[in-house]
């Protein structure tokens, strides 16, 4: 049994807290949030203590590991403190919006053997993973092209968008990680293009985009094409396809249920997709906890590490530069 | 090149005439209908002579074979005359509504080596055939249960229904043939049940049904379940599934095209099914002509023979008796 | 919060205990099994007391309601005792294998206002329920025909089969309930047919069947066709379709995930179905607990009552008689 | 009846000749090819005269219109001569591999009212057209992003590839036209990227690519993403999706038939896709002839004109430049 404290009791923190509370090999040690009432609500629901400070959590013998789900700007700092305290960390993405800060954090934790896991939850989705496995197992031969479709059902709140660091750092970052997961090779070139079609006024104000596409290429010429939209009214659209020399593997969307309606004007009208990431990736969030617990118990590095968070952010930086300059950016240009 | 004359220029006769006219290994020799203007219209369209009588057709050296698409009550008579004239026959189902008449016809043509083919077109549908092949090739192991869903988009004209011989002889007869095609064994028991839900007043008047189900069983215990409806507003529904010891093979419906619409309230709303048998089985009708031409040219019995027409009608008779008496009818009871 | 004790800690009992333990509006009060180690294992896992006897459970102030998941032959007795003790009951199906015993039980609890719910879990599956709702809401017009496909992935253990009461009472009973759920009308006629194709020697010895089909008809002529197989190697096959005057509603199967493989020889090869009822109906089992808690808290009769268990068993009895006699059995014949 | 002569009796010319021969409103007037035996074979098959020269065809009173399916390098010249002779033209794409030659051709035919139609057959596919109609009819609201997947089953013969003008002019050109068809707006920016993964040695020698992706953007910011592969072993993959403010429309692939296989290891293994363009777009090729006949008979410009051929080629040129320079190319740069 691994005793995990959850830091941050917003939407994602609550979900993690509930998952840990019902996990067979984990126990929820405590919860913390600077918004005390928020922490108390979930503490009461799950019948666990509410910690008074992060220091209290990191100093407690009853806490074996921490899950960081606080606001993004605090991730790197808490991560460094947890590592210093010898507590294994499962950290929500991104590590920080600033690549410089992430690199600084990397330098500070260098040499530590405390397990650090990044919360790229999509790697734990059974369908996406089966697609990766089809690539890795040779079921589709040498990989040639990956296509990732990733669209949110709707715009986040304005305040969230303002603090998000822009679509490439906030949303596409998941797809950059998925690209690396499927490709099994590092992209060396990035081309990105953005449009302002969902909330043009807001995007103009922020210098951000709401409809983007990215083309990545590895040194061996493998391509990965990503398309994102901040709004897809038909639901959370999460697809991955991998074209290889001897076949194609494809991970499709999942519906709320499998009932269909047939009428004079149409056939096979199906149910909506699972609404958003908490529903769509519910099983994946559990599997992520499984991996974290297993890695800590086995004293090994988790499947998704600090380095993965760093590299995904690097691709986001390259995409931002590419979209601004209208040209292919080599990842090596970013130093 | 096989020179085929088409007898009967109604909807099905016209379709066959057009198919033959464009067939690579067949030529349309002539057309005939007692409704002379109907024959002339299609003759003109396809630029072929209109025969003045069936005798003229059967006596012509320019005619190698005949396709019988006249009204049902004339099938047996014309078939006998064609066989007597030595002309190979492709006869639309059913041979006759009366089993006694069919048996008489069988007796009269007994011993003849003139090829006779019955127009059970569904056997030539690529999907249904792939399902039969999966059974025959052992892809699903020993067969256990067949389920046939067969629903027309809407009621035929009242006059057609009145002359149809009832749903079991007119509509289910295709499914009885499909059952035998997939089962590869003769059904020995029949249970049938009918309801009057689409046009209850008409059905009451005719003593007929518009929603029926049939359960067949072979001597070895294999089951075949058929459901029919005279009206399925969502389109012509034609499905076959075969459950075996090591798998399931299933032939699904075909749509007019593969575009889909996704909206806030639903996903994957697809196009209507191909409307009715002329569209749904267009390729199958061509493949049926292929088989007829090949059988005649190779001097062999076609894949679907007179016997198949006779046996399907026998099952229809058993179904009628079963529905009337509310009990399983053994096919052997009908002599 | 409803404090529920779970009686019976076999596979289903354990699953219910876990569901209740993590339910937001329920609490697992205690567990009991005559196999004490089994009860202790799950008690320890979920950190709840293990009761020494059913009497202890029924007498405890800390127990608001009970869930009966013991062996079938004890259901009716425990149910009667729970009702006498004023404890609301959620009872796994069937109430008893003997219709006489069920009727006796009904007589004994007559007049009691203690809520009793039967565990027909499939009613709580989102897809099946959407199909029922499409019928009830008029989305497909007047209902005409229901088709239920219900196949288990494989034979249960021999001991289970021997004690099961036969396929109609054990397996088809779920489909009889589903039929009533979708039809919204009582079937008045039953026809059933059984084959012995999966385990013929065992079936011969038990006088049981492993491949069956049933046709039900209501007074107004609506049909419901059920097909069952004790073995479908491709997985747990659970489909419901409802044909109405203006459309078709259909509840399809659910896969473990949505990845697909495309190769030279085929396209769209998909993942296996969710393996069996515990996976397939996981969400439905939770929704069932929701309804039980809500009904008890609101002091109303649950959605699925004792009466539903009784009527499903009546249809099973009629099916057994029909299969034995090869004829339609009117439900009224069984008194 | 429109009397059409077919110039060029290669694979596509033969197909067009057969389509015209069986068309209700067209007649095949004659065929021509510089490879005389090729012309004679199809002339004999379809029972039509073989012309001795293009001049003979263009001078014949019995020829109302011509279909140009000769080798690409002759298209522009024959088109100019046909227009000079007053014969309406249906010309296979591309008009020429050289944009300069196409522009010269445009100048020469300027002012003529002879109907000219370009053979962008995919516009006539029912699924793609339904997608375009969904956009145009407002079913998905304001368009935001189009994704086109277009992959051939395998590499063409080496000689074909050498003469093809490169993948962007030969293969992507269809997708550039589809992009314009769906977008309903002109792309103003092009980004393209190519890899050499299928036949790297050949591609190196030719300076060509076999795996490419293209991102187009219109002045209003609408995006169109295209991915191409010269080899997709699972079949001819032809998909179009259109994301709008209120929905998504998607045109999926079509299979040879709708049978599926279910086994222990998988479910729903479906049949291969229709093999290549002649099968996949068979109905579209017929519909293309319909439009040509209708436009000529009604004396109006056909749906797809010379201008469409010119603009698609312009996008191909921009893509070539973009792939070479690793930057966004504005279409206006090409003059």
Tab-separated table of C-alpha atoms in Angstrom, chain C:
chain	number	residue	atom	x	y	z
C	1	UNK	CA	-26.329	7.440	3.376
C	2	UNK	CA	-27.888	3.980	3.274
C	3	UNK	CA	-26.112	1.307	5.281
C	4	UNK	CA	-26.320	-1.909	3.276
C	5	UNK	CA	-25.182	-5.372	4.345
C	6	UNK	CA	-24.203	-7.851	1.656
C	7	UNK	CA	-25.284	-11.455	2.183
C	8	UNK	CA	-23.282	-13.902	0.087
C	9	UNK	CA	-19.650	-13.234	-0.818
C	10	UNK	CA	-19.275	-15.209	-4.025
C	11	UNK	CA	-18.290	-13.490	-7.265
C	12	UNK	CA	-21.420	-11.359	-7.512
C	13	UNK	CA	-21.590	-10.635	-3.817
C	14	UNK	CA	-18.006	-9.392	-3.812
C	15	UNK	CA	-18.684	-7.142	-6.765
C	16	UNK	CA	-21.757	-5.666	-5.061
C	17	UNK	CA	-19.795	-5.180	-1.842
C	18	UNK	CA	-17.100	-3.236	-3.677
C	19	UNK	CA	-19.680	-1.142	-5.535
C	20	UNK	CA	-21.472	-0.279	-2.322
C	21	UNK	CA	-18.196	0.518	-0.551
C	22	UNK	CA	-17.366	3.193	-3.124
C	23	UNK	CA	-20.913	4.466	-3.605
C	24	UNK	CA	-21.527	8.100	-2.735
C	25	UNK	CA	-24.895	7.575	-1.139
C	26	UNK	CA	-24.363	4.107	0.375
C	27	UNK	CA	-22.132	2.583	3.005
C	28	UNK	CA	-21.224	-1.072	3.281
C	29	UNK	CA	-22.463	-2.018	6.754
C	30	UNK	CA	-21.204	-5.606	6.905
C	31	UNK	CA	-20.781	-8.778	4.881
C	32	UNK	CA	-21.860	-12.344	5.546
C	33	UNK	CA	-21.278	-15.745	3.992
C	34	UNK	CA	-21.653	-19.288	5.318
C	35	UNK	CA	-18.163	-19.712	3.860
C	36	UNK	CA	-16.547	-17.658	6.623
C	37	UNK	CA	-13.094	-17.247	5.026
C	38	UNK	CA	-14.752	-15.838	1.882
C	39	UNK	CA	-16.586	-13.271	3.978
C	40	UNK	CA	-13.433	-12.427	5.883
C	41	UNK	CA	-11.397	-11.823	2.759
C	42	UNK	CA	-13.787	-9.264	1.379
C	43	UNK	CA	-14.448	-7.769	4.815
C	44	UNK	CA	-10.735	-7.192	5.243
C	45	UNK	CA	-10.320	-5.785	1.737
C	46	UNK	CA	-13.083	-3.269	2.297
C	47	UNK	CA	-12.455	-2.754	5.988
C	48	UNK	CA	-15.980	-3.700	7.132
C	49	UNK	CA	-17.246	-6.083	9.824
C	50	UNK	CA	-18.072	-9.689	9.015
C	51	UNK	CA	-21.428	-10.719	10.473
C	52	UNK	CA	-21.726	-14.074	12.238
C	53	UNK	CA	-25.220	-14.856	10.980
C	54	UNK	CA	-28.081	-13.567	8.887
C	55	UNK	CA	-30.013	-13.003	12.092
C	56	UNK	CA	-27.255	-10.758	13.354
C	57	UNK	CA	-27.449	-8.740	10.140
C	58	UNK	CA	-31.233	-8.500	10.169
C	59	UNK	CA	-31.250	-7.493	13.808
C	60	UNK	CA	-28.571	-4.816	13.583
C	61	UNK	CA	-29.488	-1.139	13.954
C	62	UNK	CA	-26.473	-0.312	11.821
C	63	UNK	CA	-28.000	-2.113	8.847
C	64	UNK	CA	-30.615	-0.185	6.866
C	65	UNK	CA	-31.013	-2.648	3.995
C	66	UNK	CA	-29.687	-5.948	2.660
C	67	UNK	CA	-28.462	-7.210	-0.650
C	68	UNK	CA	-29.082	-10.942	-1.177
C	69	UNK	CA	-26.392	-12.625	-3.277
C	70	UNK	CA	-26.407	-16.030	-1.626
C	71	UNK	CA	-27.090	-19.278	-3.488
C	72	UNK	CA	-30.418	-19.298	-5.317
C	73	UNK	CA	-32.141	-21.855	-3.120
C	74	UNK	CA	-31.834	-19.524	-0.102
C	75	UNK	CA	-33.122	-16.335	-1.780
C	76	UNK	CA	-36.810	-16.710	-1.002
C	77	UNK	CA	-36.238	-17.640	2.617
C	78	UNK	CA	-33.839	-14.778	3.328
C	79	UNK	CA	-36.081	-12.370	1.449
C	80	UNK	CA	-39.039	-13.342	3.642
C	81	UNK	CA	-36.968	-12.917	6.799
C	82	UNK	CA	-35.642	-9.529	5.690
C	83	UNK	CA	-39.123	-8.280	4.906
C	84	UNK	CA	-40.308	-9.538	8.278
C	85	UNK	CA	-37.426	-7.616	9.867
C	86	UNK	CA	-38.430	-4.499	7.929
C	87	UNK	CA	-35.168	-4.328	5.993
C	88	UNK	CA	-35.416	-3.265	2.344
C	89	UNK	CA	-34.077	-5.936	0.013
C	90	UNK	CA	-32.120	-5.946	-3.233
C	91	UNK	CA	-32.299	-9.605	-4.301
C	92	UNK	CA	-30.250	-11.216	-7.059
C	93	UNK	CA	-32.315	-13.129	-9.636
C	94	UNK	CA	-33.949	-15.612	-9.640
C	95	UNK	CA	-36.128	-15.476	-6.534
C	96	UNK	CA	-36.295	-19.269	-6.678
C	97	UNK	CA	-36.157	-21.938	-9.354
C	98	UNK	CA	-39.643	-23.088	-8.389
C	99	UNK	CA	-42.566	-20.983	-9.470
C	100	UNK	CA	-44.612	-22.513	-6.643
C	101	UNK	CA	-42.052	-21.349	-4.097
C	102	UNK	CA	-42.001	-17.879	-5.652
C	103	UNK	CA	-45.790	-17.710	-5.492
C	104	UNK	CA	-45.684	-18.839	-1.858
C	105	UNK	CA	-43.112	-16.157	-1.122
C	106	UNK	CA	-45.308	-13.568	-2.836
C	107	UNK	CA	-48.230	-14.597	-0.637
C	108	UNK	CA	-46.132	-14.343	2.519
C	109	UNK	CA	-44.864	-10.837	1.809
C	110	UNK	CA	-48.177	-9.582	0.430
C	111	UNK	CA	-49.203	-6.329	2.030
C	112	UNK	CA	-45.750	-5.439	3.274
C	113	UNK	CA	-44.516	-1.999	2.319
C	114	UNK	CA	-40.848	-2.887	2.673
C	115	UNK	CA	-39.126	-2.020	-0.639
C	116	UNK	CA	-38.054	-5.093	-2.612
C	117	UNK	CA	-35.924	-4.818	-5.724
C	118	UNK	CA	-34.933	-7.601	-8.109
C	119	UNK	CA	-31.420	-7.591	-9.581
C	120	UNK	CA	-32.282	-7.479	-13.271
C	121	UNK	CA	-29.184	-5.419	-13.891
C	122	UNK	CA	-29.500	-5.140	-17.668
C	123	UNK	CA	-32.359	-2.684	-17.267
C	124	UNK	CA	-29.714	-0.265	-15.971
C	125	UNK	CA	-27.387	-0.545	-18.958
C	126	UNK	CA	-27.282	2.855	-20.657
C	127	UNK	CA	-27.621	1.404	-24.169
C	128	UNK	CA	-30.490	-0.938	-23.412
C	129	UNK	CA	-32.194	1.811	-21.459
C	130	UNK	CA	-31.799	4.271	-24.344
C	131	UNK	CA	-33.503	1.656	-26.531
C	132	UNK	CA	-36.363	1.298	-24.058
C	133	UNK	CA	-36.612	5.086	-23.845
C	134	UNK	CA	-36.745	5.360	-27.647
C	135	UNK	CA	-39.736	2.993	-27.537
C	136	UNK	CA	-41.422	4.746	-24.648
C	137	UNK	CA	-40.810	8.259	-26.001
C	138	UNK	CA	-42.332	7.397	-29.348
C	139	UNK	CA	-39.062	7.848	-31.260
C	140	UNK	CA	-39.768	4.697	-33.279
C	141	UNK	CA	-43.569	4.841	-33.299
C	142	UNK	CA	-45.768	1.880	-32.356
C	143	UNK	CA	-43.578	-1.073	-31.407
C	144	UNK	CA	-43.823	-4.172	-33.602
C	145	UNK	CA	-40.934	-6.539	-33.025
C	146	UNK	CA	-38.118	-6.883	-30.489
C	147	UNK	CA	-35.022	-8.993	-31.158
C	148	UNK	CA	-32.737	-9.922	-28.262
C	149	UNK	CA	-29.385	-11.619	-28.839
C	150	UNK	CA	-27.839	-12.855	-25.636
C	151	UNK	CA	-24.882	-15.185	-25.724
C	152	UNK	CA	-22.405	-16.043	-23.010
C	153	UNK	CA	-18.713	-16.295	-23.886
C	154	UNK	CA	-18.516	-19.856	-22.569
C	155	UNK	CA	-20.174	-22.642	-20.592
C	156	UNK	CA	-20.319	-22.166	-16.831
C	157	UNK	CA	-18.730	-24.850	-14.617
C	158	UNK	CA	-20.582	-28.172	-14.730
C	159	UNK	CA	-21.667	-27.894	-11.095
C	160	UNK	CA	-23.197	-24.506	-11.809
C	161	UNK	CA	-25.054	-25.833	-14.834
C	162	UNK	CA	-26.376	-28.798	-12.875
C	163	UNK	CA	-27.824	-26.498	-10.210
C	164	UNK	CA	-28.956	-23.769	-12.580
C	165	UNK	CA	-32.501	-24.987	-13.178
C	166	UNK	CA	-31.806	-25.141	-16.891
C	167	UNK	CA	-30.985	-22.486	-19.455
C	168	UNK	CA	-34.477	-20.937	-19.560
C	169	UNK	CA	-34.571	-20.298	-15.803
C	170	UNK	CA	-30.916	-19.368	-15.494
C	171	UNK	CA	-29.915	-17.503	-18.632
C	172	UNK	CA	-33.000	-16.656	-20.693
C	173	UNK	CA	-34.625	-15.253	-17.559
C	174	UNK	CA	-32.621	-12.042	-18.104
C	175	UNK	CA	-33.981	-11.855	-21.634
C	176	UNK	CA	-37.553	-12.496	-20.487
C	177	UNK	CA	-37.157	-9.503	-18.216
C	178	UNK	CA	-35.567	-7.455	-21.017
C	179	UNK	CA	-38.463	-8.456	-23.293
C	180	UNK	CA	-40.981	-7.154	-20.771
C	181	UNK	CA	-38.874	-4.019	-20.216
C	182	UNK	CA	-38.825	-3.150	-23.910
C	183	UNK	CA	-42.289	-4.422	-24.888
C	184	UNK	CA	-44.104	-2.506	-22.153
C	185	UNK	CA	-46.784	-5.211	-22.445
C	186	UNK	CA	-47.125	-8.718	-21.080
C	187	UNK	CA	-46.337	-11.614	-23.425
C	188	UNK	CA	-49.309	-13.991	-23.564
C	189	UNK	CA	-47.846	-16.698	-25.830
C	190	UNK	CA	-44.461	-18.415	-25.696
C	191	UNK	CA	-42.744	-20.665	-28.192
C	192	UNK	CA	-39.300	-22.069	-27.401
C	193	UNK	CA	-36.921	-24.460	-29.064
C	194	UNK	CA	-33.691	-25.913	-27.736
C	195	UNK	CA	-30.663	-27.674	-29.231
C	196	UNK	CA	-27.692	-29.476	-27.732
C	197	UNK	CA	-24.668	-28.415	-29.720
C	198	UNK	CA	-22.083	-27.027	-27.297
C	199	UNK	CA	-21.958	-29.792	-24.699
C	200	UNK	CA	-24.340	-32.410	-26.085
C	201	UNK	CA	-23.478	-35.173	-23.607
C	202	UNK	CA	-23.956	-32.921	-20.580
C	203	UNK	CA	-27.162	-31.470	-22.004
C	204	UNK	CA	-28.517	-34.967	-22.705
C	205	UNK	CA	-27.785	-36.004	-19.139
C	206	UNK	CA	-29.466	-32.898	-17.690
C	207	UNK	CA	-32.316	-32.708	-20.177
C	208	UNK	CA	-31.159	-29.149	-20.790
C	209	UNK	CA	-30.230	-27.121	-23.899
C	210	UNK	CA	-27.271	-24.914	-24.787
C	211	UNK	CA	-28.563	-23.169	-27.930
C	212	UNK	CA	-32.135	-21.898	-27.668
C	213	UNK	CA	-34.549	-19.527	-29.267
C	214	UNK	CA	-37.811	-18.143	-27.963
C	215	UNK	CA	-40.645	-16.260	-29.637
C	216	UNK	CA	-42.985	-14.287	-27.402
C	217	UNK	CA	-46.175	-12.556	-28.459
C	218	UNK	CA	-48.316	-10.012	-26.629
C	219	UNK	CA	-52.100	-9.780	-26.860
C	220	UNK	CA	-51.781	-6.975	-29.425
C	221	UNK	CA	-49.494	-9.086	-31.618
C	222	UNK	CA	-46.124	-7.522	-30.759
C	223	UNK	CA	-43.362	-10.085	-31.123
C	224	UNK	CA	-40.173	-10.597	-29.178
C	225	UNK	CA	-37.541	-12.997	-30.489
C	226	UNK	CA	-34.758	-14.167	-28.214
C	227	UNK	CA	-31.706	-16.186	-29.150
C	228	UNK	CA	-29.283	-17.590	-26.595
C	229	UNK	CA	-26.085	-19.560	-26.768
C	230	UNK	CA	-24.115	-20.874	-23.824
C	231	UNK	CA	-20.930	-20.342	-25.849
C	232	UNK	CA	-19.947	-17.503	-28.175
C	233	UNK	CA	-16.168	-17.655	-28.428
C	234	UNK	CA	-15.958	-14.109	-29.776
C	235	UNK	CA	-17.276	-12.765	-26.474
C	236	UNK	CA	-20.285	-11.810	-24.434
C	237	UNK	CA	-22.852	-10.798	-27.053
C	238	UNK	CA	-25.611	-8.559	-25.716
C	239	UNK	CA	-27.812	-6.876	-28.278
C	240	UNK	CA	-31.355	-5.554	-28.222
C	241	UNK	CA	-33.251	-4.174	-31.167
C	242	UNK	CA	-36.736	-2.696	-31.320
C	243	UNK	CA	-38.585	-2.248	-34.617
C	244	UNK	CA	-41.398	0.286	-34.622
C	245	UNK	CA	-43.714	1.890	-37.139
C	246	UNK	CA	-41.417	4.889	-37.652
C	247	UNK	CA	-37.937	3.624	-36.842
C	248	UNK	CA	-35.568	1.156	-35.273
C	249	UNK	CA	-33.643	1.461	-32.003
C	250	UNK	CA	-30.733	-0.841	-31.371
C	251	UNK	CA	-28.375	-1.437	-28.468
C	252	UNK	CA	-25.037	-2.834	-29.631
C	253	UNK	CA	-22.080	-4.426	-27.884
C	254	UNK	CA	-19.244	-2.598	-26.171
C	255	UNK	CA	-15.572	-3.288	-26.731
C	256	UNK	CA	-12.641	-3.233	-24.313
C	257	UNK	CA	-11.239	-0.310	-26.278
C	258	UNK	CA	-11.638	1.343	-29.653
C	259	UNK	CA	-8.363	0.545	-31.425
C	260	UNK	CA	-8.544	-1.160	-34.807
C	261	UNK	CA	-6.084	-2.838	-37.121
C	262	UNK	CA	-6.032	-2.656	-40.947
C	263	UNK	CA	-3.951	-5.059	-42.991
C	264	UNK	CA	-3.761	-6.249	-46.571
C	265	UNK	CA	-6.357	-8.970	-45.984
C	266	UNK	CA	-8.878	-7.027	-43.919
C	267	UNK	CA	-9.937	-3.658	-42.550
C	268	UNK	CA	-11.238	-2.474	-39.203
C	269	UNK	CA	-10.341	-5.493	-37.086
C	270	UNK	CA	-11.537	-4.372	-33.670
C	271	UNK	CA	-10.865	-5.330	-30.065
C	272	UNK	CA	-12.765	-8.056	-28.195
C	273	UNK	CA	-16.039	-7.300	-26.455
C	274	UNK	CA	-16.067	-6.660	-22.730
C	275	UNK	CA	-15.583	-10.168	-21.492
C	276	UNK	CA	-18.588	-11.019	-19.376
C	277	UNK	CA	-21.325	-9.521	-17.242
C	278	UNK	CA	-19.087	-8.082	-14.523
C	279	UNK	CA	-17.210	-5.985	-17.109
C	280	UNK	CA	-20.069	-5.436	-19.563
C	281	UNK	CA	-22.538	-4.376	-16.921
C	282	UNK	CA	-20.118	-2.685	-14.491
C	283	UNK	CA	-21.793	0.705	-14.894
C	284	UNK	CA	-25.210	-0.933	-14.802
C	285	UNK	CA	-24.450	-2.621	-11.477
C	286	UNK	CA	-23.594	0.815	-10.060
C	287	UNK	CA	-26.743	2.333	-11.497
C	288	UNK	CA	-28.732	-0.515	-9.943
C	289	UNK	CA	-27.378	0.420	-6.514
C	290	UNK	CA	-28.285	4.054	-7.265
C	291	UNK	CA	-31.880	3.084	-7.903
C	292	UNK	CA	-32.063	0.904	-4.809
C	293	UNK	CA	-30.706	3.659	-2.578
C	294	UNK	CA	-33.003	6.239	-4.162
C	295	UNK	CA	-36.096	4.049	-3.824
C	296	UNK	CA	-35.408	3.261	-0.180
C	297	UNK	CA	-34.633	6.880	0.653
C	298	UNK	CA	-37.737	8.107	-1.146
C	299	UNK	CA	-39.862	5.362	0.445
C	300	UNK	CA	-41.136	4.165	-2.915
C	301	UNK	CA	-41.183	0.868	-4.816
C	302	UNK	CA	-37.984	0.308	-6.818
C	303	UNK	CA	-38.100	0.255	-10.621
C	304	UNK	CA	-37.784	-3.540	-10.729
C	305	UNK	CA	-39.903	-5.351	-8.198
C	306	UNK	CA	-40.707	-8.794	-6.859
C	307	UNK	CA	-43.470	-9.025	-9.420
C	308	UNK	CA	-40.950	-8.668	-12.252
C	309	UNK	CA	-39.001	-11.636	-10.892
C	310	UNK	CA	-42.193	-13.659	-10.671
C	311	UNK	CA	-43.291	-12.861	-14.222
C	312	UNK	CA	-39.904	-13.602	-15.764
C	313	UNK	CA	-39.958	-16.997	-14.076
C	314	UNK	CA	-43.481	-17.619	-15.384
C	315	UNK	CA	-42.202	-17.045	-18.930
C	316	UNK	CA	-39.319	-19.442	-18.262
C	317	UNK	CA	-41.803	-22.104	-17.159
C	318	UNK	CA	-43.839	-21.546	-20.304
C	319	UNK	CA	-40.700	-21.818	-22.443
C	320	UNK	CA	-39.735	-25.109	-20.810
C	321	UNK	CA	-43.196	-26.492	-21.519
C	322	UNK	CA	-43.148	-25.177	-25.098
C	323	UNK	CA	-39.760	-26.687	-25.907
C	324	UNK	CA	-40.891	-30.013	-24.476
C	325	UNK	CA	-44.181	-30.094	-26.386
C	326	UNK	CA	-43.204	-28.375	-29.638
C	327	UNK	CA	-46.087	-25.940	-29.541
C	328	UNK	CA	-47.054	-22.449	-28.524
C	329	UNK	CA	-47.877	-22.291	-24.815
C	330	UNK	CA	-50.261	-19.661	-23.566
C	331	UNK	CA	-48.978	-18.126	-20.337
C	332	UNK	CA	-52.500	-18.470	-18.935
C	333	UNK	CA	-52.145	-22.262	-19.142
C	334	UNK	CA	-49.691	-22.063	-16.228
C	335	UNK	CA	-52.370	-20.603	-14.003
